[in-house]
Amino acid sequence: MVELKTATELDAMREAGRVVAAALEAVREHARVGVSLLELDEVAAAVLSDAGAKSAFLGYKPGFAPTPFPAVICASVNDVIVHGIPDRYRLRPGDLLSVDCGAYLDGWAADAAISFVVGPPDPADLELIEVTGAALRAAIAACVPGGRLGDIGHAVQATGRTAGYGISEDFGGHGIGRAMHEDPHVPNRGRAGRGLVLRPGLVLAIEPMFVAGGGDGYLTAADGWALSSVDGSRAAHMEHTVAVTEDGPRVLTLL
């Protein structure tokens, strides 16, 4: 069931969104060559703890996962598209890192993700990140009353396909509120003018994920969580929690 949020509830989600944004910014600032993914997880955990927030990821176990997620962030390096588990891997020059973080504050959830390069960047990686961000911005712009859910997926799909990137069909965004994952599912593909009518108070986590090599398939790691590109090409993942309002889209996961 799709639940619409009141203005007061959106303000509460905005506070959760600030915490998530602060955690991601702290991770970005701390990420440098030689730093381990586990260290970055500790950085995010400290930000959440200091804000009185609870991780939405730690201990989370959806139906597809064999075990609960063991960390506060997802840290996906290079060819890992999403759901990378932080480990002892130490960042190397030129690594493309995608970081996803979710948190609960006062009973409300927020979820966001960023992608960036550690050390000297490859221009192709910068282009991949820029296009992923452009897709997110286009999808956010489609979050207006009277629009359709398909408009959001179409915006992501059109941006990614124009650049020649792959788009994993099975994973996308989601509704969010009291729970991190609520209805509706928000595909990264869609037909404009089709699907659920967007109404004020609807809150969505929108998260384009693009694969540089152009393939739509993915491989699942032995841990049952991390998804990587089939051809080993790099991936980027960006996300914001966005509310549909009478005044237009309201991004809840900004600093």
Short mmCIF file of C-alpha atoms in Angstrom, two decimals:
data_model
loop_
_atom_site.label_atom_id
_atom_site.label_comp_id
_atom_site.label_asym_id
_atom_site.label_seq_id
_atom_site.Cartn_x
_atom_site.Cartn_y
_atom_site.Cartn_z
CA MET A 1 0.00 0.00 0.00
CA VAL A 2 1.27 3.45 -0.93
CA GLU A 3 1.24 5.87 2.02
CA LEU A 4 1.24 9.65 1.62
CA LYS A 5 3.07 11.78 4.17
CA THR A 6 1.87 15.00 5.77
CA ALA A 7 3.91 18.21 5.74
CA THR A 8 4.95 17.56 9.34
CA GLU A 9 6.06 14.04 8.48
CA LEU A 10 8.06 15.31 5.51
CA ASP A 11 9.86 17.71 7.85
CA ALA A 12 10.74 14.76 10.10
CA MET A 13 12.04 12.79 7.12
CA ARG A 14 14.09 15.83 6.13
CA GLU A 15 15.93 15.60 9.45
CA ALA A 16 16.71 11.94 8.80
CA GLY A 17 17.86 12.98 5.34
CA ARG A 18 20.29 15.52 6.79
CA VAL A 19 21.92 12.78 8.85
CA VAL A 20 22.30 10.52 5.81
CA ALA A 21 23.75 13.40 3.78
CA ALA A 22 26.21 14.21 6.59
CA ALA A 23 27.32 10.57 6.78
CA LEU A 24 27.93 10.40 3.03
CA GLU A 25 29.86 13.67 3.06
CA ALA A 26 32.02 12.44 5.94
CA VAL A 27 32.77 9.24 4.02
CA ARG A 28 33.67 11.20 0.89
CA GLU A 29 36.05 13.42 2.88
CA HIS A 30 37.70 10.44 4.59
CA ALA A 31 38.04 8.31 1.44
CA ARG A 32 41.57 8.40 0.11
CA VAL A 33 44.20 6.00 -1.16
CA GLY A 34 45.10 3.44 1.51
CA VAL A 35 41.91 3.81 3.57
CA SER A 36 39.94 0.58 4.04
CA LEU A 37 36.25 0.18 3.36
CA LEU A 38 35.79 -0.88 6.98
CA GLU A 39 37.24 2.45 8.09
CA LEU A 40 34.69 4.26 5.94
CA ASP A 41 31.92 2.22 7.52
CA GLU A 42 33.15 3.32 10.94
CA VAL A 43 33.11 6.95 9.83
CA ALA A 44 29.46 6.70 8.75
CA ALA A 45 28.51 4.81 11.90
CA ALA A 46 29.99 7.58 14.04
CA VAL A 47 27.97 10.27 12.25
CA LEU A 48 24.74 8.33 12.75
CA SER A 49 25.53 7.66 16.40
CA ASP A 50 26.36 11.30 17.11
CA ALA A 51 23.01 12.34 15.60
CA GLY A 52 21.04 9.79 17.60
CA ALA A 53 20.12 7.93 14.39
CA LYS A 54 19.99 4.21 13.69
CA SER A 55 21.36 2.50 10.60
CA ALA A 56 18.72 1.28 8.19
CA PHE A 57 21.18 -1.18 6.65
CA LEU A 58 22.87 -2.90 9.60
CA GLY A 59 21.05 -6.18 10.25
CA TYR A 60 18.64 -5.69 7.34
CA LYS A 61 17.66 -8.94 5.61
CA PRO A 62 15.46 -8.75 2.49
CA GLY A 63 14.12 -11.88 0.86
CA PHE A 64 16.93 -12.21 -1.69
CA ALA A 65 19.73 -12.10 0.91
CA PRO A 66 21.07 -15.22 2.64
CA THR A 67 22.29 -13.27 5.68
CA PRO A 68 21.55 -9.89 7.32
CA PHE A 69 23.61 -7.00 5.97
CA PRO A 70 26.62 -6.58 8.29
CA ALA A 71 27.44 -2.90 7.87
CA VAL A 72 26.16 0.69 8.02
CA ILE A 73 27.03 1.54 4.40
CA CYS A 74 27.19 -0.28 1.12
CA ALA A 75 30.63 0.31 -0.39
CA SER A 76 30.80 -0.76 -4.03
CA VAL A 77 34.16 -0.50 -5.81
CA ASN A 78 34.72 -0.30 -9.57
CA ASP A 79 32.71 -3.10 -11.22
CA VAL A 80 30.42 -3.60 -8.21
CA ILE A 81 27.09 -1.99 -9.05
CA VAL A 82 25.44 -1.99 -5.63
CA HIS A 83 25.29 -3.71 -2.21
CA GLY A 84 29.05 -4.08 -1.72
CA ILE A 85 29.88 -5.14 1.84
CA PRO A 86 32.67 -3.06 3.44
CA ASP A 87 35.76 -5.17 4.13
CA ARG A 88 39.51 -4.76 4.58
CA TYR A 89 40.04 -3.70 0.97
CA ARG A 90 42.17 -0.53 0.87
CA LEU A 91 41.35 2.07 -1.73
CA ARG A 92 43.73 2.41 -4.67
CA PRO A 93 44.42 5.30 -7.04
CA GLY A 94 41.61 5.66 -9.55
CA ASP A 95 39.06 3.48 -7.73
CA LEU A 96 35.45 4.37 -8.50
CA LEU A 97 33.58 4.10 -5.21
CA SER A 98 29.80 4.12 -4.76
CA VAL A 99 28.54 4.56 -1.20
CA ASP A 100 24.93 3.99 -0.14
CA CYS A 101 23.64 4.89 3.33
CA GLY A 102 20.27 4.74 5.04
CA ALA A 103 19.20 5.84 8.51
CA TYR A 104 16.24 6.10 10.86
CA LEU A 105 15.77 9.18 13.00
CA ASP A 106 12.77 9.50 15.31
CA GLY A 107 11.08 6.66 13.45
CA TRP A 108 11.53 8.05 9.93
CA ALA A 109 13.85 6.74 7.23
CA ALA A 110 16.03 8.37 4.58
CA ASP A 111 18.28 6.78 1.96
CA ALA A 112 20.88 8.21 -0.44
CA ALA A 113 23.98 7.24 -2.42
CA ILE A 114 26.96 8.93 -4.05
CA SER A 115 29.68 7.88 -6.50
CA PHE A 116 33.16 9.42 -6.80
CA VAL A 117 36.72 8.59 -7.79
CA VAL A 118 39.55 8.23 -5.29
CA GLY A 119 42.78 9.78 -6.50
CA PRO A 120 43.46 10.66 -10.15
CA PRO A 121 40.26 10.01 -12.15
CA ASP A 122 39.84 8.38 -15.53
CA PRO A 123 37.76 10.71 -17.75
CA ALA A 124 35.49 7.79 -18.61
CA ASP A 125 34.68 7.33 -14.92
CA LEU A 126 33.93 11.02 -14.52
CA GLU A 127 31.56 10.84 -17.50
CA LEU A 128 29.81 7.79 -16.04
CA ILE A 129 29.32 9.58 -12.73
CA GLU A 130 28.12 12.76 -14.43
CA VAL A 131 25.55 10.91 -16.54
CA THR A 132 24.31 8.98 -13.49
CA GLY A 133 23.85 12.28 -11.69
CA ALA A 134 22.08 13.75 -14.71
CA ALA A 135 19.69 10.79 -14.73
CA LEU A 136 18.95 11.35 -11.05
CA ARG A 137 18.28 15.04 -11.63
CA ALA A 138 15.97 14.27 -14.56
CA ALA A 139 14.09 11.72 -12.47
CA ILE A 140 13.73 14.18 -9.60
CA ALA A 141 12.34 16.79 -12.01
CA ALA A 142 9.63 14.28 -12.97
CA CYS A 143 8.39 14.07 -9.35
CA VAL A 144 5.46 16.45 -9.75
CA PRO A 145 1.76 16.07 -8.83
CA GLY A 146 -0.17 14.49 -11.68
CA GLY A 147 2.91 12.89 -13.19
CA ARG A 148 3.28 9.16 -13.48
CA LEU A 149 5.70 6.66 -12.00
CA GLY A 150 6.68 5.70 -15.53
CA ASP A 151 7.91 9.25 -16.10
CA ILE A 152 10.60 8.71 -13.46
CA GLY A 153 11.83 5.42 -14.91
CA HIS A 154 11.69 6.86 -18.42
CA ALA A 155 13.89 9.80 -17.38
CA VAL A 156 16.51 7.44 -15.96
CA GLN A 157 16.34 5.05 -18.90
CA ALA A 158 16.54 7.73 -21.57
CA THR A 159 19.56 9.36 -19.96
CA GLY A 160 21.45 6.10 -19.50
CA ARG A 161 20.64 4.61 -22.87
CA THR A 162 21.61 7.78 -24.72
CA ALA A 163 25.06 7.44 -23.16
CA GLY A 164 25.24 3.74 -24.02
CA TYR A 165 25.20 2.46 -20.47
CA GLY A 166 23.67 -0.72 -19.08
CA ILE A 167 20.74 -0.59 -16.66
CA SER A 168 20.04 -3.52 -14.34
CA GLU A 169 16.36 -4.38 -14.64
CA ASP A 170 15.87 -6.11 -11.31
CA PHE A 171 16.99 -3.30 -9.01
CA GLY A 172 15.79 0.28 -8.66
CA GLY A 173 14.30 2.71 -6.19
CA HIS A 174 11.43 2.40 -3.73
CA GLY A 175 8.94 4.15 -1.57
CA ILE A 176 10.23 5.16 1.84
CA GLY A 177 8.82 6.47 5.12
CA ARG A 178 8.40 4.66 8.41
CA ALA A 179 10.21 1.76 6.72
CA MET A 180 13.22 1.99 4.44
CA HIS A 181 11.47 -0.01 1.73
CA GLU A 182 7.81 0.78 1.09
CA ASP A 183 5.57 0.65 -1.96
CA PRO A 184 5.91 1.46 -4.78
CA HIS A 185 8.92 -0.08 -6.50
CA VAL A 186 10.58 2.60 -8.65
CA PRO A 187 12.14 0.95 -11.74
CA ASN A 188 15.04 2.55 -13.58
CA ARG A 189 13.12 1.93 -16.79
CA GLY A 190 9.64 3.06 -17.73
CA ARG A 191 7.17 4.41 -20.24
CA ALA A 192 6.28 8.06 -19.91
CA GLY A 193 2.67 8.68 -18.96
CA ARG A 194 2.17 5.20 -17.53
CA GLY A 195 1.88 3.82 -14.02
CA LEU A 196 0.95 5.19 -10.62
CA VAL A 197 -0.21 8.81 -10.50
CA LEU A 198 2.18 10.91 -8.40
CA ARG A 199 0.39 12.70 -5.55
CA PRO A 200 1.60 15.21 -2.95
CA GLY A 201 3.03 13.40 0.06
CA LEU A 202 4.47 10.50 -1.92
CA VAL A 203 8.11 9.94 -0.97
CA LEU A 204 10.46 7.95 -3.18
CA ALA A 205 14.07 6.87 -3.02
CA ILE A 206 15.23 7.25 -6.63
CA GLU A 207 18.50 5.51 -7.50
CA PRO A 208 19.86 5.17 -11.03
CA MET A 209 22.62 2.57 -11.43
CA PHE A 210 24.54 2.53 -14.72
CA VAL A 211 27.12 0.09 -16.09
CA ALA A 212 29.75 1.55 -18.42
CA GLY A 213 30.04 -1.53 -20.64
CA GLY A 214 26.40 -1.31 -21.74
CA GLY A 215 25.28 -4.72 -20.49
CA ASP A 216 22.15 -5.05 -18.37
CA GLY A 217 23.09 -8.31 -16.67
CA TYR A 218 24.88 -8.70 -13.37
CA LEU A 219 26.68 -11.28 -11.26
CA THR A 220 25.87 -11.94 -7.61
CA ALA A 221 28.82 -12.40 -5.25
CA ALA A 222 29.22 -15.43 -3.01
CA ASP A 223 28.06 -13.31 -0.06
CA GLY A 224 24.64 -13.02 -1.74
CA TRP A 225 24.74 -9.23 -1.60
CA ALA A 226 27.18 -7.53 -3.96
CA LEU A 227 26.14 -7.26 -7.61
CA SER A 228 28.82 -6.68 -10.22
CA SER A 229 28.91 -6.11 -13.96
CA VAL A 230 29.23 -9.22 -16.12
CA ASP A 231 32.00 -7.78 -18.28
CA GLY A 232 33.99 -6.22 -15.46
CA SER A 233 33.22 -2.67 -16.58
CA ARG A 234 32.70 0.01 -13.98
CA ALA A 235 29.41 1.10 -12.46
CA ALA A 236 28.01 4.17 -10.74
CA HIS A 237 25.09 4.53 -8.34
CA MET A 238 23.47 7.75 -7.11
CA GLU A 239 20.36 8.23 -4.99
CA HIS A 240 18.19 10.79 -3.22
CA THR A 241 15.06 10.56 -1.13
CA VAL A 242 12.50 12.83 -2.81
CA ALA A 243 9.03 14.01 -1.84
CA VAL A 244 6.31 14.98 -4.29
CA THR A 245 4.77 18.27 -3.10
CA GLU A 246 2.39 20.88 -4.45
CA ASP A 247 5.41 23.13 -4.88
CA GLY A 248 7.37 20.53 -6.87
CA PRO A 249 10.01 17.96 -5.91
CA ARG A 250 11.55 18.29 -2.46
CA VAL A 251 14.90 16.52 -2.02
CA LEU A 252 15.14 15.33 1.58
CA THR A 253 18.72 14.01 1.56
CA LEU A 254 20.70 17.22 1.12
CA LEU A 255 22.93 18.78 3.76
#
